[in-house]
GROMACS .gro file of N, CA and C in nm:
model
  516
    1UNK      N    1  -3.802  -1.315  -1.905
    1UNK     CA    2  -3.727  -1.344  -2.025
    1UNK      C    3  -3.578  -1.314  -2.004
    2UNK      N    4  -3.550  -1.220  -1.913
    2UNK     CA    5  -3.413  -1.180  -1.891
    2UNK      C    6  -3.330  -1.291  -1.829
    3UNK      N    7  -3.385  -1.370  -1.740
    3UNK     CA    8  -3.311  -1.477  -1.675
    3UNK      C    9  -3.325  -1.611  -1.743
    4UNK      N   10  -3.373  -1.615  -1.864
    4UNK     CA   11  -3.397  -1.741  -1.934
    4UNK      C   12  -3.269  -1.808  -1.979
    5UNK      N   13  -3.163  -1.733  -1.997
    5UNK     CA   14  -3.038  -1.789  -2.048
    5UNK      C   15  -2.931  -1.782  -1.940
    6UNK      N   16  -2.855  -1.889  -1.928
    6UNK     CA   17  -2.746  -1.894  -1.832
    6UNK      C   18  -2.618  -1.919  -1.910
    7UNK      N   19  -2.522  -1.832  -1.894
    7UNK     CA   20  -2.396  -1.843  -1.966
    7UNK      C   21  -2.286  -1.879  -1.868
    8UNK      N   22  -2.225  -1.993  -1.889
    8UNK     CA   23  -2.119  -2.039  -1.802
    8UNK      C   24  -1.998  -2.071  -1.888
    9UNK      N   25  -1.884  -2.006  -1.858
    9UNK     CA   26  -1.764  -2.026  -1.939
    9UNK      C   27  -1.649  -2.067  -1.850
   10UNK      N   28  -1.571  -2.164  -1.895
   10UNK     CA   29  -1.448  -2.203  -1.828
   10UNK      C   30  -1.333  -2.155  -1.913
   11UNK      N   31  -1.252  -2.066  -1.858
   11UNK     CA   32  -1.138  -2.011  -1.931
   11UNK      C   33  -1.009  -2.059  -1.868
   12UNK      N   34  -0.916  -2.101  -1.951
   12UNK     CA   35  -0.784  -2.141  -1.906
   12UNK      C   36  -0.684  -2.052  -1.977
   13UNK      N   37  -0.619  -1.965  -1.901
   13UNK     CA   38  -0.527  -1.868  -1.959
   13UNK      C   39  -0.385  -1.901  -1.914
   14UNK      N   40  -0.292  -1.902  -2.006
   14UNK     CA   41  -0.152  -1.926  -1.974
   14UNK      C   42  -0.085  -1.792  -1.947
   15UNK      N   43  -0.048  -1.768  -1.821
   15UNK     CA   44   0.009  -1.640  -1.783
   15UNK      C   45   0.159  -1.632  -1.809
   16UNK      N   46   0.222  -1.741  -1.846
   16UNK     CA   47   0.366  -1.735  -1.873
   16UNK      C   48   0.397  -1.649  -1.994
   17UNK      N   49   0.306  -1.644  -2.090
   17UNK     CA   50   0.327  -1.562  -2.208
   17UNK      C   51   0.306  -1.415  -2.183
   18UNK      N   52   0.253  -1.378  -2.066
   18UNK     CA   53   0.225  -1.239  -2.033
   18UNK      C   54   0.347  -1.165  -1.980
   19UNK      N   55   0.461  -1.232  -1.968
   19UNK     CA   56   0.578  -1.166  -1.910
   19UNK      C   57   0.627  -1.050  -1.997
   20UNK      N   58   0.604  -1.057  -2.126
   20UNK     CA   59   0.646  -0.950  -2.215
   20UNK      C   60   0.560  -0.826  -2.202
   21UNK      N   61   0.439  -0.841  -2.150
   21UNK     CA   62   0.350  -0.726  -2.136
   21UNK      C   63   0.404  -0.625  -2.037
   22UNK      N   64   0.463  -0.672  -1.927
   22UNK     CA   65   0.521  -0.582  -1.829
   22UNK      C   66   0.637  -0.502  -1.887
   23UNK      N   67   0.720  -0.567  -1.967
   23UNK     CA   68   0.831  -0.497  -2.031
   23UNK      C   69   0.783  -0.393  -2.131
   24UNK      N   70   0.679  -0.427  -2.207
   24UNK     CA   71   0.624  -0.332  -2.304
   24UNK      C   72   0.563  -0.212  -2.232
   25UNK      N   73   0.491  -0.238  -2.123
   25UNK     CA   74   0.431  -0.128  -2.048
   25UNK      C   75   0.538  -0.039  -1.986
   26UNK      N   76   0.647  -0.098  -1.937
   26UNK     CA   77   0.756  -0.019  -1.880
   26UNK      C   78   0.823   0.065  -1.988
   27UNK      N   79   0.840   0.008  -2.107
   27UNK     CA   80   0.901   0.082  -2.218
   27UNK      C   81   0.816   0.201  -2.259
   28UNK      N   82   0.685   0.183  -2.259
   28UNK     CA   83   0.595   0.291  -2.297
   28UNK      C   84   0.567   0.390  -2.184
   29UNK      N   85   0.617   0.361  -2.064
   29UNK     CA   86   0.594   0.450  -1.950
   29UNK      C   87   0.461   0.429  -1.882
   30UNK      N   88   0.404   0.309  -1.896
   30UNK     CA   89   0.273   0.281  -1.839
   30UNK      C   90   0.281   0.196  -1.713
   31UNK      N   91   0.399   0.173  -1.660
   31UNK     CA   92   0.413   0.078  -1.550
   31UNK      C   93   0.376   0.136  -1.414
   32UNK      N   94   0.359   0.263  -1.399
   32UNK     CA   95   0.329   0.320  -1.268
   32UNK      C   96   0.182   0.332  -1.236
   33UNK      N   97   0.095   0.291  -1.329
   33UNK     CA   98  -0.049   0.306  -1.313
   33UNK      C   99  -0.113   0.167  -1.323
   34UNK      N  100  -0.218   0.140  -1.247
   34UNK     CA  101  -0.283   0.009  -1.256
   34UNK      C  102  -0.331  -0.024  -1.397
   35UNK      N  103  -0.317  -0.150  -1.434
   35UNK     CA  104  -0.351  -0.195  -1.569
   35UNK      C  105  -0.497  -0.167  -1.607
   36UNK      N  106  -0.596  -0.191  -1.519
   36UNK     CA  107  -0.734  -0.160  -1.560
   36UNK      C  108  -0.756  -0.013  -1.595
   37UNK      N  109  -0.693   0.077  -1.521
   37UNK     CA  110  -0.706   0.220  -1.552
   37UNK      C  111  -0.640   0.253  -1.685
   38UNK      N  112  -0.523   0.195  -1.708
   38UNK     CA  113  -0.453   0.217  -1.834
   38UNK      C  114  -0.536   0.168  -1.953
   39UNK      N  115  -0.590   0.047  -1.940
   39UNK     CA  116  -0.670  -0.009  -2.049
   39UNK      C  117  -0.798   0.071  -2.071
   40UNK      N  118  -0.858   0.122  -1.965
   40UNK     CA  119  -0.979   0.201  -1.978
   40UNK      C  120  -0.952   0.331  -2.053
   41UNK      N  121  -0.846   0.400  -2.017
   41UNK     CA  122  -0.813   0.526  -2.085
   41UNK      C  123  -0.774   0.501  -2.230
   42UNK      N  124  -0.698   0.393  -2.254
   42UNK     CA  125  -0.658   0.362  -2.391
   42UNK      C  126  -0.781   0.329  -2.475
   43UNK      N  127  -0.872   0.250  -2.423
   43UNK     CA  128  -0.993   0.213  -2.497
   43UNK      C  129  -1.082   0.334  -2.521
   44UNK      N  130  -1.097   0.418  -2.418
   44UNK     CA  131  -1.180   0.538  -2.433
   44UNK      C  132  -1.121   0.633  -2.538
   45UNK      N  133  -0.989   0.652  -2.534
   45UNK     CA  134  -0.925   0.739  -2.633
   45UNK      C  135  -0.939   0.683  -2.774
   46UNK      N  136  -0.920   0.553  -2.791
   46UNK     CA  137  -0.932   0.492  -2.924
   46UNK      C  138  -1.076   0.498  -2.974
   47UNK      N  139  -1.170   0.472  -2.884
   47UNK     CA  140  -1.311   0.473  -2.925
   47UNK      C  141  -1.356   0.614  -2.965
   48UNK      N  142  -1.322   0.715  -2.884
   48UNK     CA  143  -1.362   0.852  -2.917
   48UNK      C  144  -1.298   0.900  -3.047
   49UNK      N  145  -1.169   0.869  -3.065
   49UNK     CA  146  -1.104   0.913  -3.189
   49UNK      C  147  -1.160   0.840  -3.309
   50UNK      N  148  -1.193   0.712  -3.298
   50UNK     CA  149  -1.250   0.641  -3.413
   50UNK      C  150  -1.390   0.693  -3.444
   51UNK      N  151  -1.465   0.729  -3.343
   51UNK     CA  152  -1.599   0.782  -3.366
   51UNK      C  153  -1.592   0.915  -3.442
   52UNK      N  154  -1.510   1.007  -3.390
   52UNK     CA  155  -1.505   1.138  -3.455
   52UNK      C  156  -1.433   1.135  -3.589
   53UNK      N  157  -1.331   1.054  -3.605
   53UNK     CA  158  -1.267   1.040  -3.736
   53UNK      C  159  -1.361   0.975  -3.836
   54UNK      N  160  -1.442   0.881  -3.789
   54UNK     CA  161  -1.542   0.819  -3.878
   54UNK      C  162  -1.645   0.920  -3.924
   55UNK      N  163  -1.685   1.012  -3.835
   55UNK     CA  164  -1.780   1.116  -3.874
   55UNK      C  165  -1.719   1.213  -3.975
   56UNK      N  166  -1.590   1.246  -3.956
   56UNK     CA  167  -1.525   1.342  -4.044
   56UNK      C  168  -1.488   1.283  -4.180
   57UNK      N  169  -1.437   1.161  -4.180
   57UNK     CA  170  -1.384   1.103  -4.303
   57UNK      C  171  -1.481   1.013  -4.377
   58UNK      N  172  -1.587   0.973  -4.314
   58UNK     CA  173  -1.684   0.886  -4.380
   58UNK      C  174  -1.652   0.739  -4.359
   59UNK      N  175  -1.712   0.655  -4.445
   59UNK     CA  176  -1.699   0.510  -4.429
   59UNK      C  177  -1.634   0.450  -4.553
   60UNK      N  178  -1.579   0.333  -4.535
   60UNK     CA  179  -1.515   0.262  -4.644
   60UNK      C  180  -1.403   0.175  -4.588
   61UNK      N  181  -1.358   0.080  -4.667
   61UNK     CA  182  -1.257  -0.013  -4.620
   61UNK      C  183  -1.123   0.056  -4.597
   62UNK      N  184  -1.078   0.135  -4.690
   62UNK     CA  185  -0.951   0.205  -4.675
   62UNK      C  186  -0.957   0.309  -4.565
   63UNK      N  187  -1.064   0.386  -4.562
   63UNK     CA  188  -1.081   0.489  -4.459
   63UNK      C  189  -1.093   0.424  -4.322
   64UNK      N  190  -1.165   0.312  -4.313
   64UNK     CA  191  -1.181   0.241  -4.186
   64UNK      C  192  -1.049   0.187  -4.134
   65UNK      N  193  -0.964   0.138  -4.223
   65UNK     CA  194  -0.833   0.087  -4.182
   65UNK      C  195  -0.745   0.200  -4.130
   66UNK      N  196  -0.749   0.313  -4.198
   66UNK     CA  197  -0.670   0.429  -4.154
   66UNK      C  198  -0.722   0.479  -4.019
   67UNK      N  199  -0.855   0.488  -4.006
   67UNK     CA  200  -0.916   0.533  -3.881
   67UNK      C  201  -0.878   0.438  -3.766
   68UNK      N  202  -0.880   0.308  -3.791
   68UNK     CA  203  -0.845   0.210  -3.687
   68UNK      C  204  -0.699   0.227  -3.643
   69UNK      N  205  -0.608   0.243  -3.737
   69UNK     CA  206  -0.466   0.259  -3.702
   69UNK      C  207  -0.444   0.389  -3.624
   70UNK      N  208  -0.504   0.497  -3.671
   70UNK     CA  209  -0.490   0.625  -3.602
   70UNK      C  210  -0.553   0.619  -3.463
   71UNK      N  211  -0.666   0.552  -3.450
   71UNK     CA  212  -0.734   0.541  -3.321
   71UNK      C  213  -0.651   0.465  -3.219
   72UNK      N  214  -0.583   0.360  -3.263
   72UNK     CA  215  -0.497   0.285  -3.171
   72UNK      C  216  -0.383   0.374  -3.121
   73UNK      N  217  -0.325   0.450  -3.211
   73UNK     CA  218  -0.216   0.540  -3.172
   73UNK      C  219  -0.267   0.648  -3.077
   74UNK      N  220  -0.384   0.705  -3.106
   74UNK     CA  221  -0.442   0.809  -3.020
   74UNK      C  222  -0.473   0.751  -2.881
   75UNK      N  223  -0.527   0.631  -2.875
   75UNK     CA  224  -0.556   0.568  -2.746
   75UNK      C  225  -0.430   0.542  -2.666
   76UNK      N  226  -0.323   0.498  -2.734
   76UNK     CA  227  -0.196   0.475  -2.666
   76UNK      C  228  -0.136   0.605  -2.614
   77UNK      N  229  -0.143   0.711  -2.693
   77UNK     CA  230  -0.092   0.841  -2.650
   77UNK      C  231  -0.174   0.893  -2.531
   78UNK      N  232  -0.306   0.872  -2.533
   78UNK     CA  233  -0.390   0.914  -2.420
   78UNK      C  234  -0.352   0.838  -2.293
   79UNK      N  235  -0.325   0.708  -2.306
   79UNK     CA  236  -0.287   0.628  -2.189
   79UNK      C  237  -0.151   0.670  -2.136
   80UNK      N  238  -0.057   0.699  -2.224
   80UNK     CA  239   0.076   0.744  -2.181
   80UNK      C  240   0.066   0.879  -2.110
   81UNK      N  241  -0.014   0.970  -2.164
   81UNK     CA  242  -0.034   1.100  -2.099
   81UNK      C  243  -0.098   1.086  -1.962
   82UNK      N  244  -0.196   0.996  -1.952
   82UNK     CA  245  -0.260   0.973  -1.822
   82UNK      C  246  -0.162   0.912  -1.724
   83UNK      N  247  -0.077   0.821  -1.769
   83UNK     CA  248   0.022   0.758  -1.681
   83UNK      C  249   0.122   0.861  -1.629
   84UNK      N  250   0.161   0.954  -1.712
   84UNK     CA  251   0.254   1.057  -1.667
   84UNK      C  252   0.190   1.152  -1.567
   85UNK      N  253   0.062   1.181  -1.585
   85UNK     CA  254  -0.008   1.270  -1.493
   85UNK      C  255  -0.040   1.201  -1.360
   86UNK      N  256  -0.088   1.077  -1.366
   86UNK     CA  257  -0.134   1.009  -1.246
   86UNK      C  258  -0.032   0.916  -1.184
   87UNK      N  259   0.081   0.894  -1.250
   87UNK     CA  260   0.185   0.804  -1.198
   87UNK      C  261   0.229   0.837  -1.057
   88UNK      N  262   0.257   0.965  -1.025
   88UNK     CA  263   0.299   0.997  -0.888
   88UNK      C  264   0.191   0.967  -0.784
   89UNK      N  265   0.065   0.972  -0.821
   89UNK     CA  266  -0.042   0.942  -0.726
   89UNK      C  267  -0.044   0.794  -0.688
   90UNK      N  268   0.003   0.707  -0.778
   90UNK     CA  269   0.002   0.563  -0.753
   90UNK      C  270   0.138   0.511  -0.708
   91UNK      N  271   0.237   0.596  -0.695
   91UNK     CA  272   0.373   0.553  -0.663
   91UNK      C  273   0.379   0.482  -0.527
   92UNK      N  274   0.300   0.527  -0.431
   92UNK     CA  275   0.302   0.464  -0.299
   92UNK      C  276   0.251   0.320  -0.302
   93UNK      N  277   0.171   0.283  -0.403
   93UNK     CA  278   0.121   0.146  -0.414
   93UNK      C  279   0.231   0.048  -0.452
   94UNK      N  280   0.330   0.096  -0.526
   94UNK     CA  281   0.433   0.007  -0.578
   94UNK      C  282   0.565   0.018  -0.503
   95UNK      N  283   0.569   0.096  -0.397
   95UNK     CA  284   0.692   0.108  -0.321
   95UNK      C  285   0.690   0.010  -0.203
   96UNK      N  286   0.808  -0.029  -0.160
   96UNK     CA  287   0.818  -0.121  -0.046
   96UNK      C  288   0.777  -0.047   0.081
   97UNK      N  289   0.705  -0.116   0.168
   97UNK     CA  290   0.665  -0.048   0.292
   97UNK      C  291   0.786  -0.014   0.378
   98UNK      N  292   0.780   0.103   0.439
   98UNK     CA  293   0.889   0.145   0.526
   98UNK      C  294   0.880   0.071   0.658
   99UNK      N  295   0.995   0.032   0.707
   99UNK     CA  296   0.999  -0.031   0.837
   99UNK      C  297   1.002   0.080   0.941
  100UNK      N  298   0.902   0.081   1.025
  100UNK     CA  299   0.890   0.188   1.123
  100UNK      C  300   0.961   0.149   1.251
  101UNK      N  301   1.036   0.241   1.302
  101UNK     CA  302   1.110   0.220   1.425
  101UNK      C  303   1.035   0.290   1.538
  102UNK      N  304   1.003   0.216   1.642
  102UNK     CA  305   0.930   0.273   1.754
  102UNK      C  306   1.021   0.317   1.868
  103UNK      N  307   1.151   0.298   1.854
  103UNK     CA  308   1.243   0.335   1.962
  103UNK      C  309   1.234   0.484   1.989
  104UNK      N  310   1.230   0.517   2.119
  104UNK     CA  311   1.220   0.656   2.159
  104UNK      C  312   1.077   0.705   2.173
  105UNK      N  313   0.980   0.625   2.132
  105UNK     CA  314   0.840   0.663   2.144
  105UNK      C  315   0.793   0.647   2.289
  106UNK      N  316   0.693   0.724   2.327
  106UNK     CA  317   0.634   0.713   2.460
  106UNK      C  318   0.512   0.622   2.451
  107UNK      N  319   0.496   0.536   2.552
  107UNK     CA  320   0.383   0.444   2.556
  107UNK      C  321   0.319   0.449   2.694
  108UNK      N  322   0.198   0.395   2.702
  108UNK     CA  323   0.124   0.388   2.827
  108UNK      C  324   0.107   0.239   2.861
  109UNK      N  325   0.146   0.201   2.982
  109UNK     CA  326   0.136   0.062   3.023
  109UNK      C  327  -0.010   0.023   3.038
  110UNK      N  328  -0.046  -0.089   2.975
  110UNK     CA  329  -0.182  -0.142   2.984
  110UNK      C  330  -0.187  -0.249   3.092
  111UNK      N  331  -0.089  -0.337   3.092
  111UNK     CA  332  -0.080  -0.441   3.195
  111UNK      C  333   0.066  -0.477   3.213
  112UNK      N  334   0.102  -0.518   3.336
  112UNK     CA  335   0.241  -0.554   3.362
  112UNK      C  336   0.246  -0.651   3.479
  113UNK      N  337   0.325  -0.756   3.462
  113UNK     CA  338   0.345  -0.855   3.567
  113UNK      C  339   0.485  -0.833   3.624
  114UNK      N  340   0.492  -0.786   3.747
  114UNK     CA  341   0.621  -0.750   3.807
  114UNK      C  342   0.710  -0.872   3.828
  115UNK      N  343   0.650  -0.987   3.858
  115UNK     CA  344   0.733  -1.105   3.884
  115UNK      C  345   0.798  -1.159   3.756
  116UNK      N  346   0.735  -1.140   3.643
  116UNK     CA  347   0.793  -1.185   3.515
  116UNK      C  348   0.866  -1.074   3.442
  117UNK      N  349   0.839  -0.950   3.476
  117UNK     CA  350   0.903  -0.837   3.409
  117UNK      C  351   0.851  -0.814   3.268
  118UNK      N  352   0.729  -0.861   3.242
  118UNK     CA  353   0.670  -0.848   3.108
  118UNK      C  354   0.531  -0.789   3.118
  119UNK      N  355   0.488  -0.730   3.006
  119UNK     CA  356   0.354  -0.675   3.003
  119UNK      C  357   0.321  -0.622   2.865
  120UNK      N  358   0.222  -0.536   2.862
  120UNK     CA  359   0.178  -0.474   2.736
  120UNK      C  360   0.165  -0.324   2.755
  121UNK      N  361   0.189  -0.253   2.645
  121UNK     CA  362   0.174  -0.108   2.647
  121UNK      C  363   0.108  -0.062   2.518
  122UNK      N  364   0.049   0.057   2.525
  122UNK     CA  365  -0.020   0.114   2.410
  122UNK      C  366   0.061   0.233   2.358
  123UNK      N  367   0.092   0.228   2.227
  123UNK     CA  368   0.169   0.335   2.161
  123UNK      C  369   0.079   0.400   2.058
  124UNK      N  370   0.081   0.531   2.054
  124UNK     CA  371   0.004   0.604   1.952
  124UNK      C  372   0.100   0.638   1.838
  125UNK      N  373   0.068   0.589   1.717
  125UNK     CA  374   0.156   0.610   1.601
  125UNK      C  375   0.073   0.644   1.479
  126UNK      N  376   0.091   0.762   1.424
  126UNK     CA  377   0.021   0.807   1.303
  126UNK      C  378  -0.131   0.796   1.317
  127UNK      N  379  -0.183   0.830   1.434
  127UNK     CA  380  -0.326   0.828   1.455
  127UNK      C  381  -0.383   0.692   1.493
  128UNK      N  382  -0.301   0.588   1.495
  128UNK     CA  383  -0.348   0.455   1.532
  128UNK      C  384  -0.282   0.412   1.663
  129UNK      N  385  -0.355   0.335   1.741
  129UNK     CA  386  -0.298   0.284   1.864
  129UNK      C  387  -0.250   0.142   1.843
  130UNK      N  388  -0.125   0.116   1.882
  130UNK     CA  389  -0.066  -0.016   1.873
  130UNK      C  390  -0.048  -0.070   2.014
  131UNK      N  391  -0.086  -0.194   2.035
  131UNK     CA  392  -0.061  -0.259   2.162
  131UNK      C  393   0.060  -0.351   2.141
  132UNK      N  394   0.167  -0.325   2.218
  132UNK     CA  395   0.291  -0.398   2.199
  132UNK      C  396   0.331  -0.468   2.329
  133UNK      N  397   0.413  -0.571   2.315
  133UNK     CA  398   0.469  -0.640   2.430
  133UNK      C  399   0.589  -0.561   2.481
  134UNK      N  400   0.602  -0.553   2.614
  134UNK     CA  401   0.713  -0.480   2.675
  134UNK      C  402   0.781  -0.565   2.780
  135UNK      N  403   0.906  -0.531   2.808
  135UNK     CA  404   0.982  -0.592   2.917
  135UNK      C  405   1.057  -0.483   2.990
  136UNK      N  406   1.073  -0.502   3.122
  136UNK     CA  407   1.143  -0.403   3.201
  136UNK      C  408   1.186  -0.464   3.333
  137UNK      N  409   1.294  -0.408   3.391
  137UNK     CA  410   1.336  -0.446   3.526
  137UNK      C  411   1.262  -0.363   3.631
  138UNK      N  412   1.206  -0.252   3.589
  138UNK     CA  413   1.135  -0.163   3.682
  138UNK      C  414   0.998  -0.221   3.713
  139UNK      N  415   0.948  -0.187   3.830
  139UNK     CA  416   0.812  -0.225   3.867
  139UNK      C  417   0.717  -0.123   3.806
  140UNK      N  418   0.642  -0.167   3.708
  140UNK     CA  419   0.551  -0.077   3.637
  140UNK      C  420   0.408  -0.105   3.677
  141UNK      N  421   0.327  -0.002   3.673
  141UNK     CA  422   0.185  -0.015   3.703
  141UNK      C  423   0.106   0.034   3.583
  142UNK      N  424  -0.021   0.000   3.585
  142UNK     CA  425  -0.109   0.043   3.476
  142UNK      C  426  -0.111   0.195   3.468
  143UNK      N  427  -0.112   0.248   3.347
  143UNK     CA  428  -0.115   0.390   3.313
  143UNK      C  429   0.018   0.461   3.335
  144UNK      N  430   0.125   0.388   3.366
  144UNK     CA  431   0.258   0.449   3.374
  144UNK      C  432   0.305   0.488   3.234
  145UNK      N  433   0.372   0.601   3.225
  145UNK     CA  434   0.432   0.644   3.099
  145UNK      C  435   0.571   0.581   3.089
  146UNK      N  436   0.597   0.512   2.977
  146UNK     CA  437   0.727   0.449   2.956
  146UNK      C  438   0.782   0.492   2.820
  147UNK      N  439   0.913   0.476   2.804
  147UNK     CA  440   0.979   0.508   2.678
  147UNK      C  441   1.038   0.379   2.624
  148UNK      N  442   1.015   0.354   2.494
  148UNK     CA  443   1.067   0.233   2.430
  148UNK      C  444   1.215   0.254   2.400
  149UNK      N  445   1.300   0.171   2.459
  149UNK     CA  446   1.445   0.189   2.446
  149UNK      C  447   1.501   0.109   2.329
  150UNK      N  448   1.469  -0.020   2.322
  150UNK     CA  449   1.520  -0.101   2.210
  150UNK      C  450   1.424  -0.215   2.182
  151UNK      N  451   1.430  -0.264   2.060
  151UNK     CA  452   1.346  -0.375   2.016
  151UNK      C  453   1.415  -0.506   2.047
  152UNK      N  454   1.342  -0.602   2.100
  152UNK     CA  455   1.393  -0.735   2.130
  152UNK      C  456   1.323  -0.833   2.036
  153UNK      N  457   1.378  -0.856   1.916
  153UNK     CA  458   1.306  -0.936   1.817
  153UNK      C  459   1.283  -1.081   1.858
  154UNK      N  460   1.377  -1.139   1.932
  154UNK     CA  461   1.358  -1.279   1.971
  154UNK      C  462   1.242  -1.296   2.071
  155UNK      N  463   1.214  -1.195   2.151
  155UNK     CA  464   1.100  -1.200   2.244
  155UNK      C  465   0.976  -1.131   2.187
  156UNK      N  466   0.991  -1.069   2.071
  156UNK     CA  467   0.884  -0.990   2.010
  156UNK      C  468   0.832  -0.885   2.107
  157UNK      N  469   0.924  -0.812   2.164
  157UNK     CA  470   0.889  -0.713   2.265
  157UNK      C  471   0.985  -0.594   2.256
  158UNK      N  472   0.956  -0.491   2.336
  158UNK     CA  473   1.042  -0.374   2.347
  158UNK      C  474   1.088  -0.362   2.491
  159UNK      N  475   1.214  -0.326   2.508
  159UNK     CA  476   1.268  -0.297   2.641
  159UNK      C  477   1.229  -0.154   2.673
  160UNK      N  478   1.171  -0.132   2.792
  160UNK     CA  479   1.122   0.001   2.828
  160UNK      C  480   1.176   0.043   2.963
  161UNK      N  481   1.179   0.173   2.983
  161UNK     CA  482   1.206   0.233   3.114
  161UNK      C  483   1.098   0.337   3.137
  162UNK      N  484   1.080   0.374   3.262
  162UNK     CA  485   0.980   0.476   3.291
  162UNK      C  486   1.025   0.610   3.231
  163UNK      N  487   0.929   0.694   3.207
  163UNK     CA  488   0.961   0.825   3.150
  163UNK      C  489   1.049   0.905   3.244
  164UNK      N  490   1.026   0.891   3.373
  164UNK     CA  491   1.108   0.960   3.473
  164UNK      C  492   1.253   0.912   3.466
  165UNK      N  493   1.274   0.781   3.456
  165UNK     CA  494   1.410   0.726   3.444
  165UNK      C  495   1.477   0.775   3.315
  166UNK      N  496   1.401   0.781   3.209
  166UNK     CA  497   1.456   0.824   3.080
  166UNK      C  498   1.500   0.970   3.086
  167UNK      N  499   1.417   1.055   3.144
  167UNK     CA  500   1.448   1.198   3.150
  167UNK      C  501   1.564   1.227   3.247
  168UNK      N  502   1.575   1.146   3.352
  168UNK     CA  503   1.685   1.168   3.449
  168UNK      C  504   1.815   1.102   3.403
  169UNK      N  505   1.808   1.015   3.302
  169UNK     CA  506   1.928   0.949   3.251
  169UNK      C  507   1.960   0.821   3.324
  170UNK      N  508   1.879   0.781   3.420
  170UNK     CA  509   1.901   0.659   3.499
  170UNK      C  510   1.825   0.544   3.432
  171UNK      N  511   1.887   0.484   3.330
  171UNK     CA  512   1.818   0.382   3.253
  171UNK      C  513   1.870   0.241   3.282
  172UNK      N  514   1.911   0.213   3.400
  172UNK     CA  515   1.963   0.080   3.432
  172UNK      C  516   1.857  -0.007   3.488
   0.00000   0.00000   0.00000
């Protein structure tokens, strides 16, 4: 009996009218927290306050209208309080990613073609291993330690020298 009915709905929503919602949320201080979390806390606060106010004040048209208005305000205040508490936890989601500079990092050569002066190296960064393209005038072999000197964006590679050359200052 549970699968006897099939409900299929086609919804067409115009999102151009939603531009004011972002401004309203920013004005109320709700812009730093995801919308589903904000709506959940607001709904939960309004529902709990309407339930308990209904128990305390009883039923009726006038009382119900007052309870509804107060519940909306209580739900909004609960959402604003939650946004202030949890906003810093979500700040990293809305910030621009930092561009990481690998210059000066040490890498291990994975492969290198001496005749072309190009190859690949493995860099350990924040617990992850990155395999990057490298270029060098030096003859490099697998497992050599190299230092990334500068980024070559047009070749999508890094210019490297051996760690020994870097420490001795002979980087030509």
